[in-house]
Coordinates of C-alpha atoms in Angstrom, one line a residue:
M1 CA 12.7 -10.4 43.0
T2 CA 10.3 -7.6 44.1
T3 CA 6.8 -7.6 42.7
L4 CA 7.4 -4.2 40.9
Q5 CA 10.4 -6.2 38.9
I6 CA 7.9 -8.9 38.3
E7 CA 5.3 -6.7 36.8
T8 CA 8.0 -4.9 34.7
Y9 CA 9.2 -8.3 33.1
K10 CA 5.6 -9.2 32.3
N11 CA 5.0 -5.8 30.3
S12 CA 8.4 -5.9 28.5
G13 CA 7.2 -8.0 25.5
V14 CA 10.1 -9.9 25.8
P15 CA 9.8 -13.9 26.3
R16 CA 10.4 -15.5 29.7
E17 CA 13.5 -17.4 28.6
V18 CA 15.1 -14.4 27.4
L19 CA 14.4 -12.5 30.8
K20 CA 15.9 -15.4 32.8
W21 CA 18.8 -15.2 30.5
L22 CA 19.2 -11.5 31.2
Q23 CA 19.0 -12.0 34.9
S24 CA 21.6 -15.0 35.0
L25 CA 24.3 -12.8 33.1
D26 CA 24.3 -10.4 36.4
L27 CA 24.8 -7.3 34.6
M28 CA 25.9 -4.2 36.1
Y29 CA 22.7 -2.2 36.0
S30 CA 19.3 -3.9 36.4
V31 CA 17.0 -3.9 33.5
K32 CA 13.7 -2.0 34.1
N33 CA 12.7 -0.4 30.8
I34 CA 14.1 -2.5 28.0
R35 CA 13.5 0.3 25.7
R36 CA 15.2 3.0 27.5
D37 CA 18.1 1.0 29.1
F38 CA 19.3 -0.6 25.7
A39 CA 19.1 2.4 23.7
N40 CA 22.8 3.9 24.6
G41 CA 24.0 0.3 23.8
F42 CA 26.1 0.2 27.2
L43 CA 24.4 -3.1 28.5
I44 CA 24.5 -4.6 24.9
A45 CA 28.5 -4.2 25.2
E46 CA 28.3 -5.7 28.8
I47 CA 26.3 -8.8 27.3
F48 CA 28.8 -9.5 24.6
S49 CA 31.6 -9.1 26.9
W50 CA 30.7 -12.0 28.8
Y51 CA 30.9 -13.8 25.5
Y52 CA 33.7 -12.1 24.2
P53 CA 36.0 -10.8 26.9
K54 CA 39.0 -10.0 24.8
D55 CA 37.2 -8.1 22.2
I56 CA 35.0 -6.0 24.3
Q57 CA 36.6 -3.4 26.8
M58 CA 34.0 -2.1 29.1
H59 CA 36.0 1.3 29.8
S60 CA 35.5 2.1 26.1
Y61 CA 31.7 2.5 26.6
D62 CA 30.1 5.3 28.5
N63 CA 26.6 4.8 30.2
G64 CA 25.1 8.2 29.0
I65 CA 21.7 9.3 27.6
S66 CA 22.9 12.0 25.2
L67 CA 22.6 11.3 21.4
P68 CA 26.5 11.6 20.9
T69 CA 27.0 9.0 23.5
K70 CA 24.6 6.7 22.1
L71 CA 26.1 6.9 18.4
G72 CA 29.5 6.6 19.8
N73 CA 28.8 3.4 21.7
W74 CA 26.8 1.8 18.7
S75 CA 29.7 2.8 16.3
Q76 CA 32.0 0.5 18.2
L77 CA 29.4 -2.2 18.6
E78 CA 28.8 -2.3 14.9
R79 CA 32.5 -2.7 14.0
F80 CA 32.6 -5.5 16.4
F81 CA 29.6 -7.1 14.8
V82 CA 31.3 -6.7 11.3
K83 CA 34.6 -8.3 12.9
K84 CA 32.8 -11.2 14.2
K85 CA 30.2 -11.5 11.3
L86 CA 27.4 -11.3 13.4
H87 CA 24.3 -10.4 11.5
I88 CA 22.0 -7.6 13.1
P89 CA 20.2 -5.4 10.9
K90 CA 20.9 -1.7 10.6
E91 CA 17.1 -0.9 11.1
M92 CA 16.8 -2.6 14.3
I93 CA 19.8 -0.7 15.7
D94 CA 18.6 2.4 14.6
G95 CA 15.0 1.6 16.2
T96 CA 16.9 0.7 19.4
I97 CA 18.6 4.1 19.5
H98 CA 15.7 6.0 18.8
C99 CA 13.4 4.1 21.3
K100 CA 11.1 2.9 18.6
H101 CA 8.5 0.5 19.4
G102 CA 9.4 -3.0 19.4
A103 CA 13.1 -2.4 18.4
A104 CA 14.9 -3.0 21.7
E105 CA 12.7 -6.0 22.3
L106 CA 13.3 -7.7 18.9
L107 CA 17.1 -6.9 19.2
V108 CA 17.5 -8.6 22.7
Q109 CA 15.7 -11.5 21.1
T110 CA 18.0 -11.7 18.1
I111 CA 21.3 -11.6 20.4
Y112 CA 19.8 -14.2 22.4
S113 CA 19.5 -16.4 19.6
L114 CA 22.7 -15.7 18.1
L115 CA 24.8 -16.2 21.5
T116 CA 22.9 -19.2 22.8
N117 CA 22.0 -20.8 19.4
R118 CA 18.4 -21.2 20.7
I119 CA 15.4 -20.3 18.6
V120 CA 12.9 -18.0 20.2
R121 CA 9.3 -18.8 19.2
A122 CA 8.3 -15.1 18.5
L123 CA 11.2 -14.9 15.8
S124 CA 10.2 -18.0 14.2
D125 CA 6.8 -16.7 13.2
P126 CA 7.0 -14.5 10.0
Q127 CA 6.0 -11.0 10.9
E128 CA 6.3 -7.5 9.4
V129 CA 8.8 -5.3 11.2
D130 CA 7.9 -1.7 11.0
F131 CA 8.7 -0.5 14.5
T132 CA 5.7 1.7 14.8
D133 CA 2.8 1.7 17.7
R134 CA 0.2 0.1 15.3
T135 CA -0.2 -3.0 17.5
Y136 CA -0.7 -0.7 20.5
Q137 CA -3.2 1.3 18.7
V138 CA -5.3 -1.9 17.5
R139 CA -5.7 -2.9 21.3
L140 CA -7.3 0.5 22.2
P141 CA -10.9 1.4 21.6
M142 CA -11.7 3.5 18.6
H143 CA -12.3 6.8 20.4
A144 CA -8.9 6.5 22.2
R145 CA -6.8 6.0 18.9
S146 CA -4.1 8.5 18.0
T147 CA -4.8 11.3 15.6
A148 CA -2.4 12.0 12.5
S149 CA -0.4 14.6 14.8
H150 CA -0.2 12.2 17.4
A151 CA 0.9 9.3 15.2
L152 CA 3.8 11.8 13.8
K153 CA 5.0 12.4 17.5
N154 CA 5.0 8.5 18.6
N155 CA 6.6 7.4 15.4
L156 CA 8.9 10.2 14.2
K157 CA 11.6 10.9 17.0
I158 CA 13.3 14.1 17.3
T159 CA 16.6 12.3 17.4
E160 CA 16.1 11.0 14.0
S161 CA 16.0 14.3 12.6
M162 CA 19.1 15.3 14.5
T163 CA 21.0 12.1 13.2
E164 CA 19.7 12.6 9.7
P165 CA 19.1 16.4 9.1
N166 CA 18.3 15.7 5.4
I167 CA 14.7 17.5 5.0
I168 CA 13.8 15.2 2.2
T169 CA 14.2 12.0 3.9
N170 CA 12.4 13.5 7.0
K171 CA 9.5 14.4 4.5
E172 CA 9.3 10.9 3.4
K173 CA 9.1 9.4 6.8
A174 CA 6.2 11.9 7.8
H175 CA 4.4 11.0 4.4
A176 CA 4.9 7.3 5.1
I177 CA 3.5 7.5 8.6
I178 CA 0.6 9.8 7.6
S179 CA -0.5 7.5 4.6
R180 CA -0.3 4.4 7.2
H181 CA -2.5 6.5 9.5
T182 CA -5.1 7.1 6.9
E183 CA -5.1 3.5 5.5
H184 CA -6.0 2.5 9.1
R185 CA -9.0 5.1 9.4
Q186 CA -10.3 3.8 6.1
M187 CA -10.3 0.3 7.4
E188 CA -12.1 1.5 10.5
R189 CA -14.6 3.2 8.6
L190 CA -15.3 -0.2 6.4
E191 CA -15.4 -2.3 9.6
N192 CA -17.7 -0.2 11.7
P193 CA -19.9 1.5 8.9
A194 CA -22.7 2.2 11.7
R195 CA -20.4 4.0 13.8
F196 CA -19.4 6.8 11.3
N197 CA -22.9 6.9 9.8
I198 CA -22.1 5.9 6.5
K199 CA -25.0 5.3 4.0
P200 CA -24.5 3.1 0.9
T201 CA -24.5 4.7 -2.7
L202 CA -26.8 4.3 -5.4
G203 CA -24.2 2.0 -7.0
E204 CA -23.9 -0.2 -3.9
M205 CA -28.0 -0.4 -3.7
A206 CA -28.7 -1.2 -7.3
V207 CA -29.7 -4.6 -8.3
R208 CA -27.0 -6.6 -10.1
T209 CA -27.8 -9.3 -12.3
L210 CA -25.2 -12.0 -13.4
P211 CA -23.7 -12.2 -17.0
Q212 CA -25.5 -14.4 -19.4
D213 CA -23.9 -17.5 -20.7
D214 CA -21.5 -17.6 -23.9
E215 CA -23.8 -19.7 -25.8
T216 CA -26.8 -17.3 -25.2
N217 CA -24.6 -14.3 -26.2
T218 CA -23.5 -16.2 -29.5
D219 CA -27.1 -16.7 -30.3
T220 CA -28.1 -13.2 -29.6
S221 CA -25.5 -11.7 -31.8
T222 CA -26.2 -14.1 -34.7
N223 CA -29.9 -12.9 -34.6
D224 CA -29.0 -9.3 -34.4
V225 CA -26.8 -9.8 -37.7
K226 CA -29.9 -11.5 -39.4
R227 CA -32.3 -9.0 -38.5
Q228 CA -29.8 -6.2 -39.8
K229 CA -29.6 -8.0 -43.0
D230 CA -33.4 -8.4 -43.5
T231 CA -33.8 -4.7 -42.7
S232 CA -31.1 -3.7 -45.3
I233 CA -32.8 -6.0 -47.9
Q234 CA -36.3 -4.3 -47.0
R235 CA -34.8 -0.8 -47.5
K236 CA -33.4 -1.4 -50.9
S237 CA -37.1 -2.7 -52.1
I238 CA -38.8 0.8 -51.3
Y239 CA -39.3 3.4 -53.4
R240 CA -39.0 6.9 -52.1
Q241 CA -40.8 10.1 -53.4
D242 CA -38.7 13.3 -53.4
S243 CA -40.6 16.4 -55.1
G244 CA -43.1 14.2 -56.7
S245 CA -40.3 12.3 -58.9
P246 CA -39.7 8.6 -58.4
V247 CA -36.5 7.3 -57.4
K248 CA -35.2 4.0 -58.9
I249 CA -32.5 1.6 -57.7
C250 CA -30.4 0.2 -60.4
Q251 CA -28.1 -2.7 -60.0
A252 CA -24.9 -2.2 -61.5
N253 CA -22.4 -4.7 -63.2
S254 CA -20.4 -5.0 -59.9
S255 CA -21.9 -6.9 -57.2
S256 CA -20.5 -4.2 -54.5
V257 CA -21.5 -0.9 -56.2
Q258 CA -25.0 0.3 -56.9
F259 CA -26.5 3.6 -58.7
R260 CA -29.1 5.4 -57.7
E261 CA -31.0 7.3 -60.5
M262 CA -32.6 10.6 -59.6
Q263 CA -34.4 13.1 -61.5
V264 CA -33.6 16.8 -60.2
Q265 CA -35.2 20.2 -61.7
Q266 CA -32.5 22.4 -62.5
M267 CA -33.1 26.2 -61.4
N268 CA -32.7 29.2 -63.7
K269 CA -29.1 31.1 -63.1
T270 CA -30.4 34.3 -64.5
S271 CA -33.0 34.9 -61.8
Q272 CA -32.2 33.1 -58.5
M273 CA -35.4 34.8 -57.0
S274 CA -38.2 33.1 -59.4
V275 CA -38.0 29.4 -60.2
K276 CA -38.7 28.6 -63.5
P277 CA -38.8 25.1 -64.9
G278 CA -35.7 24.1 -66.6
T279 CA -34.2 21.1 -68.4
I280 CA -34.4 17.8 -66.6
H281 CA -31.0 16.2 -66.1
T282 CA -30.2 12.6 -64.9
V283 CA -27.6 12.4 -62.2
Q284 CA -26.2 9.0 -61.1
T285 CA -24.9 8.6 -57.8
P286 CA -22.9 5.7 -56.5
V287 CA -24.2 3.9 -53.6
F288 CA -22.3 1.4 -51.9
S289 CA -23.9 -1.7 -50.5
Q290 CA -22.8 -3.2 -47.2

């Protein structure tokens, strides 16, 4: 193995045991770029032909790079997977066809586990599979990370729109990529506020006190109720002077209703401009006690 091949395998993102397994199969074409070489499904068919020689005929597959060639090869492989009851997720196949980040690498490891009955350490760890360049962007410095337009270019391939020409579906994919990019930018601003010159708000600078205990709150509410009762009693015992006439508070027979006796001087109806003394009437207005 040459030095170039060793460096290529080191940067492939595939475990060493899987790479050694690929070399032992003696494939027709050497694997130099896993993401590009496995996209058309030709090498995938050749791998399964070693284990299922009667079901996979290599003359039915074409080693081309066009989108119709890729879709034709993978449609045959999907029918073969259903026939042999091999569980390979559809999202993983679509990501490999469109050369998504991490899709081909994960597909090779899954096929290795299915054909050899061995567990790959990377597959045993729980991880979220999104087939984006998020892991690559995290390793870059902040000034070298992609913008929103560059994120769309990296994570939304033109072959996806050609395979699925539905405008609504493509808009939803683009919206999801932009939303994820915005969330990452907000996390960067929270992690490095000094870089973005973020100043704390008045709410963040305000001094916050701990809430009081329940017993203290109960005592405070009880004292407030007593204070209100005392104030109401004092108000009932005060005599108010309105136009020189005393106001008396009379307690009614009912304990819940009180009547206030007021003396009002009635105005003369014939001459509204001049005020003449008239008769004094007694008016009783009900006053409801709390």
